[in-house]
Structure formats: C-alpha cells, structure tokens
Short mmCIF file of C-alpha atoms in Angstrom, two decimals:
data_model
loop_
_atom_site.label_atom_id
_atom_site.label_comp_id
_atom_site.label_asym_id
_atom_site.label_seq_id
_atom_site.Cartn_x
_atom_site.Cartn_y
_atom_site.Cartn_z
CA MET A 17 0.00 0.00 0.00
CA TYR A 18 1.37 3.37 -1.01
CA VAL A 19 0.76 6.25 1.35
CA TYR A 20 1.96 9.78 0.73
CA GLY A 21 2.66 13.19 2.17
CA ARG A 22 5.25 14.80 4.42
CA ASN A 23 3.31 14.70 7.68
CA VAL A 24 2.58 11.07 7.01
CA LEU A 25 6.28 10.22 6.68
CA LYS A 26 7.11 12.24 9.79
CA GLU A 27 4.56 10.26 11.80
CA ILE A 28 5.75 6.94 10.38
CA ILE A 29 9.28 7.68 11.55
CA LYS A 30 8.08 8.97 14.92
CA ALA A 31 6.08 5.76 15.40
CA LYS A 32 9.03 3.62 14.18
CA TYR A 33 6.54 1.98 11.83
CA PRO A 34 8.32 -0.44 9.44
CA VAL A 35 8.08 0.35 5.73
CA LYS A 36 9.26 -1.36 2.54
CA ASN A 37 10.62 1.76 0.93
CA ILE A 38 10.34 5.53 0.85
CA PHE A 39 10.32 7.24 -2.53
CA PHE A 40 11.37 10.87 -2.62
CA THR A 41 10.99 13.03 -5.70
CA ASP A 42 14.14 13.27 -7.79
CA SER A 43 13.14 16.77 -8.87
CA LYS A 44 15.91 19.32 -8.51
CA LYS A 45 13.48 21.79 -6.98
CA VAL A 46 13.66 20.27 -3.52
CA ASP A 47 12.95 22.60 -0.60
CA LYS A 48 14.41 22.56 2.88
CA THR A 49 11.56 20.67 4.53
CA LEU A 50 11.94 17.79 2.12
CA ASN A 51 15.69 17.72 2.62
CA ASP A 52 15.15 17.60 6.37
CA LEU A 53 12.84 14.64 5.86
CA ILE A 54 15.42 12.81 3.75
CA ASN A 55 17.96 13.34 6.52
CA LEU A 56 15.48 12.15 9.13
CA ALA A 57 14.84 8.94 7.15
CA GLU A 58 18.60 8.43 6.73
CA LYS A 59 19.27 9.00 10.42
CA ASN A 60 16.58 6.52 11.41
CA LYS A 61 17.92 3.93 8.96
CA TYR A 62 14.80 3.84 6.79
CA PRO A 63 15.22 2.45 3.25
CA TYR A 64 14.70 5.14 0.62
CA SER A 65 15.29 5.99 -3.00
CA PHE A 66 14.49 8.71 -5.51
CA ALA A 67 11.99 8.61 -8.36
CA PRO A 68 10.52 11.03 -10.90
CA ASP A 69 7.37 12.93 -9.92
CA LYS A 70 5.45 11.00 -12.55
CA VAL A 71 6.28 7.71 -10.84
CA LEU A 72 5.31 9.11 -7.44
CA GLN A 73 2.05 10.26 -8.94
CA LYS A 74 1.39 6.85 -10.45
CA MET A 75 2.13 5.06 -7.16
CA SER A 76 0.03 7.37 -5.01
CA GLY A 77 -2.69 8.00 -7.59
CA ILE A 78 -2.52 11.66 -6.70
CA SER A 79 -0.56 14.72 -7.84
CA LYS A 80 -0.39 16.32 -4.38
CA HIS A 81 1.99 13.74 -2.93
CA GLN A 82 4.34 16.49 -1.69
CA GLY A 83 7.37 14.68 -3.10
CA VAL A 84 7.04 11.69 -0.74
CA VAL A 85 5.42 8.29 -1.33
CA ILE A 86 5.89 5.44 1.13
CA ASP A 87 5.39 1.74 0.42
CA ILE A 88 4.14 0.38 3.74
CA GLY A 89 3.74 -3.19 2.45
CA LYS A 90 0.65 -5.19 1.67
CA GLU A 91 -1.74 -3.81 4.26
CA PHE A 92 -1.91 -1.36 7.11
CA ARG A 93 -0.84 -3.11 10.31
CA TYR A 94 -3.90 -3.43 12.53
CA ALA A 95 -3.66 -4.22 16.24
CA ASP A 96 -4.31 -7.66 17.79
CA GLU A 97 -7.09 -8.23 20.26
CA GLU A 98 -4.39 -8.76 22.93
CA ILE A 99 -3.91 -4.99 22.79
CA LEU A 100 -6.73 -4.72 25.35
CA GLU A 101 -4.50 -6.20 28.03
CA THR A 102 -1.83 -3.59 27.45
CA LEU A 103 -4.06 -0.51 27.75
CA ARG A 104 -3.63 1.73 30.76
CA GLU A 105 -6.11 1.88 33.58
CA ASP A 106 -8.90 4.33 32.63
CA ALA A 107 -8.36 3.97 28.91
CA THR A 108 -10.70 5.45 26.30
CA ILE A 109 -11.81 3.23 23.43
CA VAL A 110 -13.43 4.63 20.28
CA ILE A 111 -15.73 2.20 18.46
CA LEU A 112 -16.93 3.06 14.95
CA ASP A 113 -19.97 1.10 13.82
CA GLN A 114 -19.86 0.78 10.02
CA LEU A 115 -18.47 4.19 9.18
CA GLN A 116 -18.18 4.64 5.39
CA ASP A 117 -16.42 7.90 4.64
CA PRO A 118 -12.60 7.99 4.65
CA HIS A 119 -12.61 11.71 5.49
CA ASN A 120 -14.71 11.09 8.58
CA PHE A 121 -12.52 8.17 9.63
CA GLY A 122 -9.31 10.16 9.13
CA ALA A 123 -10.66 13.14 11.07
CA ILE A 124 -11.81 10.87 13.93
CA ILE A 125 -8.37 9.24 14.14
CA ARG A 126 -6.82 12.71 14.41
CA SER A 127 -9.28 13.78 17.12
CA SER A 128 -8.82 10.50 19.01
CA ILE A 129 -5.09 11.00 19.46
CA ALA A 130 -5.53 14.69 20.23
CA ALA A 131 -8.10 13.77 22.90
CA ASP A 132 -5.80 11.08 24.33
CA ALA A 133 -7.86 8.04 23.37
CA ASP A 134 -6.11 4.67 23.48
CA LEU A 135 -7.68 2.41 20.88
CA ILE A 136 -9.95 2.62 17.83
CA VAL A 137 -12.14 -0.35 16.91
CA ILE A 138 -13.91 -1.00 13.61
CA PRO A 139 -15.89 -4.02 12.38
CA LYS A 140 -14.34 -6.30 9.74
CA ASP A 141 -17.33 -5.93 7.40
CA ASN A 142 -19.17 -2.95 5.94
CA SER A 143 -16.70 -0.44 7.29
CA VAL A 144 -14.22 1.97 5.80
CA GLU A 145 -10.70 0.63 6.42
CA VAL A 146 -7.38 2.38 6.84
CA THR A 147 -6.68 3.50 3.27
CA PRO A 148 -4.10 5.98 1.97
CA THR A 149 -6.82 8.68 2.01
CA VAL A 150 -7.68 7.91 5.64
CA ILE A 151 -4.00 8.10 6.57
CA LYS A 152 -3.56 11.39 4.72
CA VAL A 153 -6.65 12.96 6.33
CA SER A 154 -5.41 11.78 9.74
CA VAL A 155 -2.20 13.76 8.96
CA GLY A 156 -0.31 10.51 9.55
CA LEU A 157 -1.64 10.07 13.07
CA ALA A 158 -3.12 6.68 12.09
CA PHE A 159 0.37 5.31 12.87
CA ARG A 160 0.21 6.56 16.44
CA ILE A 161 -2.84 4.75 17.78
CA PRO A 162 -3.70 1.04 17.64
CA ILE A 163 -6.61 0.30 15.31
CA LEU A 164 -8.37 -3.02 15.83
CA LYS A 165 -10.69 -4.83 13.40
CA VAL A 166 -13.18 -7.18 15.05
CA THR A 167 -15.55 -9.72 13.51
CA ASN A 168 -18.42 -8.95 15.84
CA LEU A 169 -18.81 -5.54 17.44
CA SER A 170 -21.60 -6.62 19.80
CA ARG A 171 -19.44 -9.41 21.16
CA PHE A 172 -16.49 -7.05 21.51
CA ILE A 173 -18.65 -4.65 23.52
CA GLU A 174 -19.76 -7.48 25.81
CA GLU A 175 -16.12 -8.43 26.29
CA ILE A 176 -14.96 -4.95 27.31
CA LYS A 177 -17.96 -4.51 29.59
CA LYS A 178 -16.75 -7.59 31.48
CA GLN A 179 -13.40 -5.82 31.78
CA GLY A 180 -15.06 -2.88 33.48
CA TYR A 181 -15.58 -0.45 30.59
CA TRP A 182 -18.64 1.74 30.48
CA VAL A 183 -19.91 1.84 26.92
CA TYR A 184 -21.65 5.00 25.67
CA GLY A 185 -23.40 5.17 22.32
CA ALA A 186 -23.80 8.54 20.59
CA ASP A 187 -27.48 8.72 19.77
CA MET A 188 -30.65 10.68 20.44
CA SER A 189 -31.41 10.38 24.16
CA ASN A 190 -32.10 12.46 27.22
CA ASN A 191 -28.57 12.11 28.55
CA VAL A 192 -26.74 15.32 27.81
CA TYR A 193 -23.07 14.48 27.18
CA TYR A 194 -21.63 17.10 29.54
CA LYS A 195 -23.96 16.07 32.35
CA THR A 196 -22.82 12.45 32.11
CA ASP A 197 -19.83 11.13 34.04
CA LEU A 198 -17.42 10.04 31.33
CA THR A 199 -14.40 9.31 33.52
CA GLY A 200 -12.82 5.91 34.13
CA LYS A 201 -12.71 3.08 31.62
CA VAL A 202 -14.86 4.44 28.83
CA ALA A 203 -15.82 3.33 25.34
CA LEU A 204 -17.61 5.64 22.91
CA VAL A 205 -19.61 4.14 20.04
CA MET A 206 -20.25 6.29 16.96
CA GLY A 207 -22.61 5.14 14.22
CA ASN A 208 -22.75 5.08 10.45
CA GLU A 209 -23.14 8.41 8.61
CA GLY A 210 -26.66 7.74 7.38
CA SER A 211 -28.24 5.32 9.81
CA GLY A 212 -26.36 5.75 13.08
CA ILE A 213 -25.54 2.85 15.41
CA ARG A 214 -27.14 -0.48 14.51
CA GLU A 215 -29.96 -1.50 16.88
CA LYS A 216 -28.17 -4.65 17.97
CA VAL A 217 -25.00 -2.74 18.83
CA LYS A 218 -27.00 0.03 20.50
CA SER A 219 -28.71 -2.48 22.77
CA LYS A 220 -25.30 -3.51 24.10
CA CYS A 221 -24.41 0.03 25.21
CA ASP A 222 -24.66 0.91 28.90
CA ALA A 223 -26.15 4.29 28.01
CA LEU A 224 -26.77 6.61 25.09
CA ILE A 225 -25.51 10.17 25.19
CA SER A 226 -26.60 13.17 23.12
CA ILE A 227 -25.43 16.59 22.08
CA PRO A 228 -28.31 19.07 22.57
CA MET A 229 -28.98 20.89 19.30
CA ALA A 230 -30.95 23.95 18.28
CA ASN A 231 -33.33 24.53 15.38
CA ASP A 232 -34.58 20.94 15.22
CA VAL A 233 -31.33 19.72 13.73
CA ASP A 234 -31.11 16.06 14.66
CA SER A 235 -27.53 15.19 13.82
CA LEU A 236 -24.08 16.52 12.99
CA ASN A 237 -21.36 15.25 10.75
CA VAL A 238 -20.11 12.14 12.58
CA SER A 239 -16.52 13.40 12.83
CA VAL A 240 -17.82 16.60 14.45
CA SER A 241 -19.97 14.70 17.00
CA ALA A 242 -17.08 12.35 17.75
CA GLY A 243 -14.79 15.36 18.30
CA ILE A 244 -17.21 17.05 20.69
CA LEU A 245 -17.71 13.87 22.73
CA LEU A 246 -14.03 12.85 22.76
CA PHE A 247 -12.93 16.27 23.98
CA GLU A 248 -15.56 16.17 26.71
CA ILE A 249 -14.17 12.80 27.84
CA TYR A 250 -10.63 14.21 27.72
CA LYS A 251 -11.70 17.27 29.72
CA GLN A 252 -13.49 15.22 32.38
CA LYS A 253 -10.62 12.75 32.70
CA ARG A 254 -8.28 15.65 33.44
CA GLY A 255 -10.65 16.64 36.23
CA GLU A 256 -11.80 19.84 34.51
CA MET B 23 -26.82 26.10 -10.23
CA TYR B 24 -28.15 22.57 -9.83
CA VAL B 25 -28.32 21.19 -6.32
CA TYR B 26 -29.56 17.72 -5.46
CA GLY B 27 -30.79 15.37 -2.81
CA ARG B 28 -33.95 14.87 -0.76
CA ASN B 29 -32.85 16.59 2.43
CA VAL B 30 -31.75 19.53 0.32
CA LEU B 31 -35.20 19.90 -1.27
CA LYS B 32 -36.89 19.53 2.12
CA GLU B 33 -34.78 22.37 3.51
CA ILE B 34 -35.38 24.56 0.45
CA ILE B 35 -39.12 24.24 0.93
CA LYS B 36 -38.85 24.76 4.69
CA ALA B 37 -36.82 27.93 4.06
CA LYS B 38 -39.25 29.08 1.32
CA TYR B 39 -36.16 29.56 -0.86
CA PRO B 40 -37.18 30.45 -4.45
CA VAL B 41 -36.09 28.02 -7.17
CA LYS B 42 -36.33 27.96 -10.96
CA ASN B 43 -37.47 24.37 -11.17
CA ILE B 44 -37.42 21.02 -9.39
CA PHE B 45 -36.68 17.93 -11.47
CA PHE B 46 -37.94 14.64 -10.09
CA THR B 47 -36.97 11.31 -11.59
CA ASP B 48 -39.55 9.92 -14.03
CA SER B 49 -38.54 6.38 -13.04
CA LYS B 50 -41.48 4.16 -12.19
CA LYS B 51 -39.68 2.85 -9.14
CA VAL B 52 -40.56 5.82 -6.98
CA ASP B 53 -40.72 5.19 -3.25
CA LYS B 54 -42.98 6.79 -0.66
CA THR B 55 -40.47 9.40 0.54
CA LEU B 56 -40.09 10.77 -2.95
CA ASN B 57 -43.84 10.83 -3.47
CA ASP B 58 -44.20 12.74 -0.20
CA LEU B 59 -41.64 15.24 -1.49
CA ILE B 60 -43.52 15.69 -4.76
CA ASN B 61 -46.71 16.37 -2.78
CA LEU B 62 -44.83 18.80 -0.53
CA ALA B 63 -43.52 20.73 -3.56
CA GLU B 64 -47.03 20.77 -5.07
CA LYS B 65 -48.61 21.95 -1.83
CA ASN B 66 -46.07 24.78 -1.50
CA LYS B 67 -46.60 25.82 -5.12
CA TYR B 68 -43.05 25.07 -6.26
CA PRO B 69 -42.54 24.57 -10.01
CA TYR B 70 -41.56 20.99 -10.85
CA SER B 71 -41.33 18.51 -13.66
CA PHE B 72 -40.12 14.98 -14.33
CA ALA B 73 -37.02 13.86 -16.19
CA PRO B 74 -35.12 10.63 -16.85
CA ASP B 75 -32.42 9.62 -14.33
CA LYS B 76 -29.80 10.19 -17.02
CA VAL B 77 -30.82 13.84 -17.32
CA LEU B 78 -30.78 14.28 -13.52
CA GLN B 79 -27.31 12.74 -13.45
CA LYS B 80 -26.11 15.07 -16.19
CA MET B 81 -27.48 18.16 -14.44
CA SER B 82 -26.12 17.25 -11.01
CA GLY B 83 -22.93 15.63 -12.24
CA ILE B 84 -23.53 12.82 -9.79
CA SER B 85 -25.37 9.49 -9.80
CA LYS B 86 -26.47 9.71 -6.14
CA HIS B 87 -28.96 12.52 -6.71
CA GLN B 88 -31.71 10.53 -4.93
CA GLY B 89 -34.18 11.31 -7.72
CA VAL B 90 -34.24 15.07 -7.06
CA VAL B 91 -32.32 17.87 -8.77
CA ILE B 92 -33.17 21.51 -8.13
CA ASP B 93 -32.29 24.45 -10.36
CA ILE B 94 -31.78 27.30 -7.87
CA GLY B 95 -30.85 29.84 -10.55
CA LYS B 96 -27.54 31.42 -11.39
CA GLU B 97 -25.93 31.57 -7.97
CA PHE B 98 -26.63 30.76 -4.35
CA ARG B 99 -28.34 33.75 -2.73
CA TYR B 100 -25.90 35.26 -0.26
CA ALA B 101 -26.98 37.69 2.45
CA ASP B 102 -26.51 41.49 2.30
CA GLU B 103 -24.38 43.34 4.80
CA GLU B 104 -27.62 44.88 6.16
CA ILE B 105 -28.28 41.48 7.72
CA LEU B 106 -26.18 42.64 10.69
CA GLU B 107 -28.90 45.06 11.73
CA THR B 108 -31.51 42.33 11.80
CA LEU B 109 -29.63 39.90 14.06
CA ARG B 110 -30.91 39.34 17.56
CA GLU B 111 -29.18 40.69 20.64
CA ASP B 112 -26.40 38.24 21.67
CA ALA B 113 -26.00 36.78 18.20
CA THR B 114 -23.21 34.38 17.25
CA ILE B 115 -21.30 35.05 14.03
CA VAL B 116 -19.06 32.42 12.42
CA ILE B 117 -16.23 33.84 10.30
CA LEU B 118 -14.28 31.49 8.01
CA ASP B 119 -10.93 32.88 6.88
CA GLN B 120 -10.10 31.35 3.49
CA LEU B 121 -11.46 27.87 4.04
CA GLN B 122 -10.84 25.67 0.98
CA ASP B 123 -12.57 22.34 1.47
CA PRO B 124 -16.28 22.04 0.58
CA HIS B 125 -16.72 19.15 3.05
CA ASN B 126 -15.40 21.29 5.88
CA PHE B 127 -17.58 24.22 4.84
CA GLY B 128 -20.69 22.03 4.59
CA ALA B 129 -20.04 20.42 7.98
CA ILE B 130 -19.48 23.83 9.60
CA ILE B 131 -22.75 25.16 8.17
CA ARG B 132 -24.53 22.14 9.65
CA SER B 133 -22.88 22.63 13.06
CA SER B 134 -23.58 26.39 13.01
CA ILE B 135 -27.33 25.91 12.72
CA ALA B 136 -27.32 23.07 15.23
CA ALA B 137 -25.44 25.31 17.67
CA ASP B 138 -27.84 28.20 17.06
CA ALA B 139 -25.40 30.55 15.30
CA ASP B 140 -26.92 33.46 13.39
CA LEU B 141 -24.63 34.31 10.50
CA ILE B 142 -21.72 32.83 8.55
CA VAL B 143 -19.18 35.14 6.90
CA ILE B 144 -16.62 34.26 4.24
CA PRO B 145 -14.22 36.45 2.25
CA LYS B 146 -14.92 37.11 -1.44
CA ASP B 147 -11.49 35.85 -2.52
CA ASN B 148 -9.55 32.65 -1.91
CA SER B 149 -12.41 30.94 -0.18
CA VAL B 150 -14.61 27.97 -0.89
CA GLU B 151 -18.08 29.22 -1.87
CA VAL B 152 -21.51 27.69 -1.50
CA THR B 153 -21.39 24.96 -4.16
CA PRO B 154 -23.74 22.01 -4.72
CA THR B 155 -21.28 19.82 -2.75
CA VAL B 156 -21.29 22.26 0.18
CA ILE B 157 -25.09 22.31 0.15
CA LYS B 158 -25.26 18.52 0.03
CA VAL B 159 -22.76 18.10 2.89
CA SER B 160 -24.72 20.67 4.92
CA VAL B 161 -27.77 18.36 4.43
CA GLY B 162 -29.52 21.38 2.93
CA LEU B 163 -29.06 23.52 6.03
CA ALA B 164 -27.20 26.13 3.94
CA PHE B 165 -30.65 27.49 3.12
CA ARG B 166 -31.46 28.08 6.77
CA ILE B 167 -28.71 30.51 7.81
CA PRO B 168 -27.61 33.75 6.14
CA ILE B 169 -24.18 33.48 4.52
CA LEU B 170 -22.40 36.75 3.81
CA LYS B 171 -19.45 37.34 1.46
CA VAL B 172 -17.29 40.33 2.36
CA THR B 173 -14.45 41.96 0.43
CA ASN B 174 -12.29 42.56 3.46
CA LEU B 175 -12.51 40.35 6.53
CA SER B 176 -10.32 42.59 8.69
CA ARG B 177 -12.55 45.55 8.00
CA PHE B 178 -15.65 43.45 8.69
CA ILE B 179 -14.21 42.44 12.06
CA GLU B 180 -13.50 46.08 12.93
CA GLU B 181 -17.07 46.90 12.00
CA ILE B 182 -18.68 44.26 14.21
CA LYS B 183 -16.34 45.15 17.10
CA LYS B 184 -17.79 48.66 16.95
CA GLN B 185 -21.20 47.05 17.23
CA GLY B 186 -20.20 45.36 20.45
CA TYR B 187 -19.15 41.92 19.28
CA TRP B 188 -16.28 40.11 20.97
CA VAL B 189 -14.22 38.42 18.31
CA TYR B 190 -12.43 35.15 19.15
CA GLY B 191 -9.94 33.51 16.82
CA ALA B 192 -9.35 29.76 17.05
CA ASP B 193 -5.57 29.45 17.34
CA MET B 194 -2.79 28.23 19.59
CA SER B 195 -2.95 30.30 22.79
CA ASN B 196 -3.16 29.97 26.54
CA ASN B 197 -6.87 30.69 26.64
CA VAL B 198 -8.67 27.41 27.09
CA TYR B 199 -12.01 27.63 25.29
CA TYR B 200 -14.14 26.34 28.16
CA LYS B 201 -12.50 28.73 30.61
CA THR B 202 -13.33 31.71 28.42
CA ASP B 203 -16.60 33.61 28.71
CA LEU B 204 -18.21 33.14 25.33
CA THR B 205 -21.61 34.63 26.10
CA GLY B 206 -23.08 37.81 24.64
CA LYS B 207 -22.40 39.11 21.15
CA VAL B 208 -19.72 36.73 19.93
CA ALA B 209 -17.88 36.11 16.68
CA LEU B 210 -15.72 33.04 16.15
CA VAL B 211 -12.99 33.12 13.48
CA MET B 212 -11.76 29.82 12.04
CA GLY B 213 -8.72 29.67 9.77
CA ASN B 214 -7.67 27.95 6.58
CA GLU B 215 -7.06 24.17 6.70
CA GLY B 216 -3.31 24.41 6.19
CA SER B 217 -2.23 27.76 7.49
CA GLY B 218 -4.87 28.84 10.00
CA ILE B 219 -6.05 32.42 10.40
CA ARG B 220 -4.06 35.03 8.45
CA GLU B 221 -1.85 37.21 10.66
CA LYS B 222 -3.66 40.38 9.67
CA VAL B 223 -7.03 38.92 10.52
CA LYS B 224 -5.67 37.39 13.73
CA SER B 225 -4.41 40.78 14.89
CA LYS B 226 -7.97 42.12 14.71
CA CYS B 227 -9.33 39.47 17.08
CA ASP B 228 -10.03 40.45 20.70
CA ALA B 229 -8.58 37.16 21.89
CA LEU B 230 -7.43 33.78 20.67
CA ILE B 231 -8.91 30.61 22.14
CA SER B 232 -7.53 27.08 22.07
CA ILE B 233 -8.62 23.50 22.52
CA PRO B 234 -6.12 21.75 24.81
CA MET B 235 -4.78 18.64 23.07
CA ALA B 236 -2.81 15.59 24.11
CA ASN B 237 0.17 13.85 22.51
CA ASP B 238 1.63 17.02 20.98
CA VAL B 239 -1.08 17.18 18.36
CA ASP B 240 -1.31 20.82 17.37
CA SER B 241 -4.51 20.98 15.38
CA LEU B 242 -7.72 19.19 14.46
CA ASN B 243 -9.74 19.08 11.30
CA VAL B 244 -11.20 22.60 11.08
CA SER B 245 -14.80 21.39 11.02
CA VAL B 246 -14.15 19.42 14.21
CA SER B 247 -12.57 22.43 15.99
CA ALA B 248 -15.40 24.67 14.82
CA GLY B 249 -17.94 22.15 16.15
CA ILE B 250 -16.28 21.93 19.56
CA LEU B 251 -16.10 25.73 19.91
CA LEU B 252 -19.60 26.41 18.55
CA PHE B 253 -21.17 23.91 20.93
CA GLU B 254 -19.29 25.45 23.85
CA ILE B 255 -20.70 28.86 22.87
CA TYR B 256 -24.17 27.35 22.57
CA LYS B 257 -23.79 25.66 25.97
CA GLN B 258 -22.61 28.84 27.70
CA LYS B 259 -25.31 30.98 26.11
CA ARG B 260 -27.93 28.63 27.53
CA GLY B 261 -26.36 29.24 30.93
CA GLU B 262 -25.02 25.69 31.27
#
C-alpha cells in the first residue's frame, strides 16, 4: 500500500513503523523541509530511494503527494485483540460502527489522538478501512494509535464490559453528554453516517448520550460529533 | 446552479427559498419518501417537472442525486451586509478565513445551525463558496442561515467590534475555550485548513482561544474544531 505526504512520513518515523521503501521526488526543486525529511529517514535507517514525480504520482494516484510516497507493504498493520491487556487503567476506546467515509474516519483518528484516546475499533465488514486517504486525512496520526478490526462488534462490547468499561453510544437520548460522568474506563460508540448505530449494537451500550442541538437539527457530521464527545471525555478525565 | 438530494429539497421548501425548477426522476420505481416530497412541492406551489435519471445525473454531475435535482438559478443567494442590523441581541457570528474544502464548509454550516449561530461570513477571494457539494454536505441547512461574502474580513471584524461583538480567533494560545466567557455578542474566526487564520485577521481578534490537546497534536480538522467551539458557545449561552 502506497501512502503519501510529508506529515505522514514524519509520523511513520516517529512511530518507528516499518516500511518497505520511501520514494522521494528526484526533482531538482527540492525545498528545505523535504531535505530535512530525507535526513530524518537516513538517520533513522529507513530504506529510501528517488523517483521522478510521474512515478510518485502513479504510485500514489494523486498529484499532491508532496514529493514523498511510502510503500508500507501489503496492508496497514492493525492491532491484535491482545492490545486490550496492554491498555492503561482508565483507557478510552473509540468504536466506529460501520463508518463509510474515509474523510470522517481520518478526522476521527486525528481527534482521538488529540483527545488522548487509546484504541480505535472497527468491524471487519461494511466499514471503511485504513486506506491511503484515511492516513492522509489523519495527517499521519493513524500510525500513532492502535486500530483493531473485530468480527463482531456486539461481542467485543460485551467483552470490554466484562473488563469494566462503560460503553456509551452517541445517539438521540435524554442524557446530555456534559452532564454524564465520562471518567474511568470508557468506550464511545459512533454510528454510520446515514443510519447511526445499529440496533443490535445500541442495545449492548450501557447508556446513550446526546449533544443538545438547536433549530430541530437532529444530527451533525459524525466526525464533528465524535470530536465534541471525545474532547468532553478528555476534559473530564483531566478533572476539569 | 443545480443542487440535489432529498434533504436539500426539504430544507429549500422549509426555508421558502425560491427556485427555478425542481426535477424529479420519471422512473417508475418511486418510493414513498419521494412521493411525499412531490406532494410537498405541489402543496407549497413550487414549479416541478419529471425527467429521466440520465438527465438528472447530467445536471447534477452525480449518480447519487436521490431522484431530485433543483435548479436554484444562477448563484446561491448570499446575504446582504444589512443582515447585521436584523440579528438578535447576543448573536453568534461564524467567520471562516479562506477555508478551501467544501466538506469542511458544509459540515461547519450544519454545526452552526445546530449550535444556534446566526450568521456565517466568508471572504470574497480565496475561499470555498456555497457549491452544490457544500449544500449537500450541509444536508440542505445552507438554506437556513444567512451566509455573507465580504471583500475585506479585517474591516468586517472592525465593523462588528464597533457594534459590540467580541471576536475570538481559534488558534494556539493559553486561553482554554471552556474557561473563556463566550456569552453575549460573539464572533468566532476559524482559519484555513493548512495555514490557520491570516496574521492580519488574527491581529484584529479580541482574543485567541484554544482546545487543549494531548500527545503534541497541534490541530484538528477545522470542522471538528469549529464544532467543539460552537457547541461550547451554545452551551454557555444557555447558561449551562
């Protein structure tokens, strides 16, 4: 899988994520930032080579590759289910039930790390996966948080409930998000763009929480709702 | 300009926004929701006709038009500067400084109405405008809030400051958003996706406010930040 962009490479190196190769543009018009990146790759012993812009464009499928395309191997490296045992006490888990849009997924990954969440979970089927677009929209932050694919979200929710997590679903309800205690071991479930959280998954949640809205608007863009809720969790967990 | 989608038509009718014509699909496989929409258009005396799916696709440039394409005339109807005099006491103004991405703009429009904002302002140059994509992403809510284009954002900010507005720019600063009093006449300035608020515009703001973030992340997707800040304003203005 070819991913691209300067922030993306920076995050890959920061995360010590293994790659097959880094392709830098062989154009003579290389600016300082790109040179710094080449030095950073060199210093961290990453394999790299140079290629014409046209080749970079063909690999990435995009002209705005910023002079950097990275071959990260066959597939994005998802986390194992054992990851649960390694999470800190009072972790925050973000569960995305059949999200479809790569821009929403990328933005939610970015917000998750910024709001100090510990794990993102998606279902194996009918869900957007970690694609080059998702990675780009996440400004490379997809490499900084474990992302787990599970076969059965309902079963996963049951499992973490046994481990002491409180599972909140974002949906219409009378529980205003900022009046709900969101501290401790918390999981937040966000639903699909059009249809929200599936009934079966919703029934597994401990509670549903809502963002009060004006003017009879009944929903927000899912990455916006996720951001609002994640930053409330982050705020409460810091005791503010 | 051809806009499309069922929610979009619903909002147009709700807003009593004038259109040139509504084109419904002439396909026999029309479901109940579409029939309801046709009746709604009829009842509200909107001009409409039927056309083959292929024609709808050609007009909208998209296959997911949901059987509805609306000709809203030459351009989206922006607000006049006189709108300022009609706003309620304690209005909220959202100012977008050279936003580029239609998905971000559409999501911010949606959040603005949901958070009870009164006016959205964009600069005439170097800014995304209200396009069919923006309208679609806003789920048609673009028709429910006045959107003003101004030649000079800095001058506009000076003008509203004279009228008693407090102008907050979203930027790195020590002012945590939820520790800042955001009640009263408030304007919120959001910057461009890559470079944030322009220095000149920033210097006109009364204060900068920030969202505290973990893991050295220094920014969020702009529609996510806007959502977090707008819902804090909405919360504070309701005295919560």
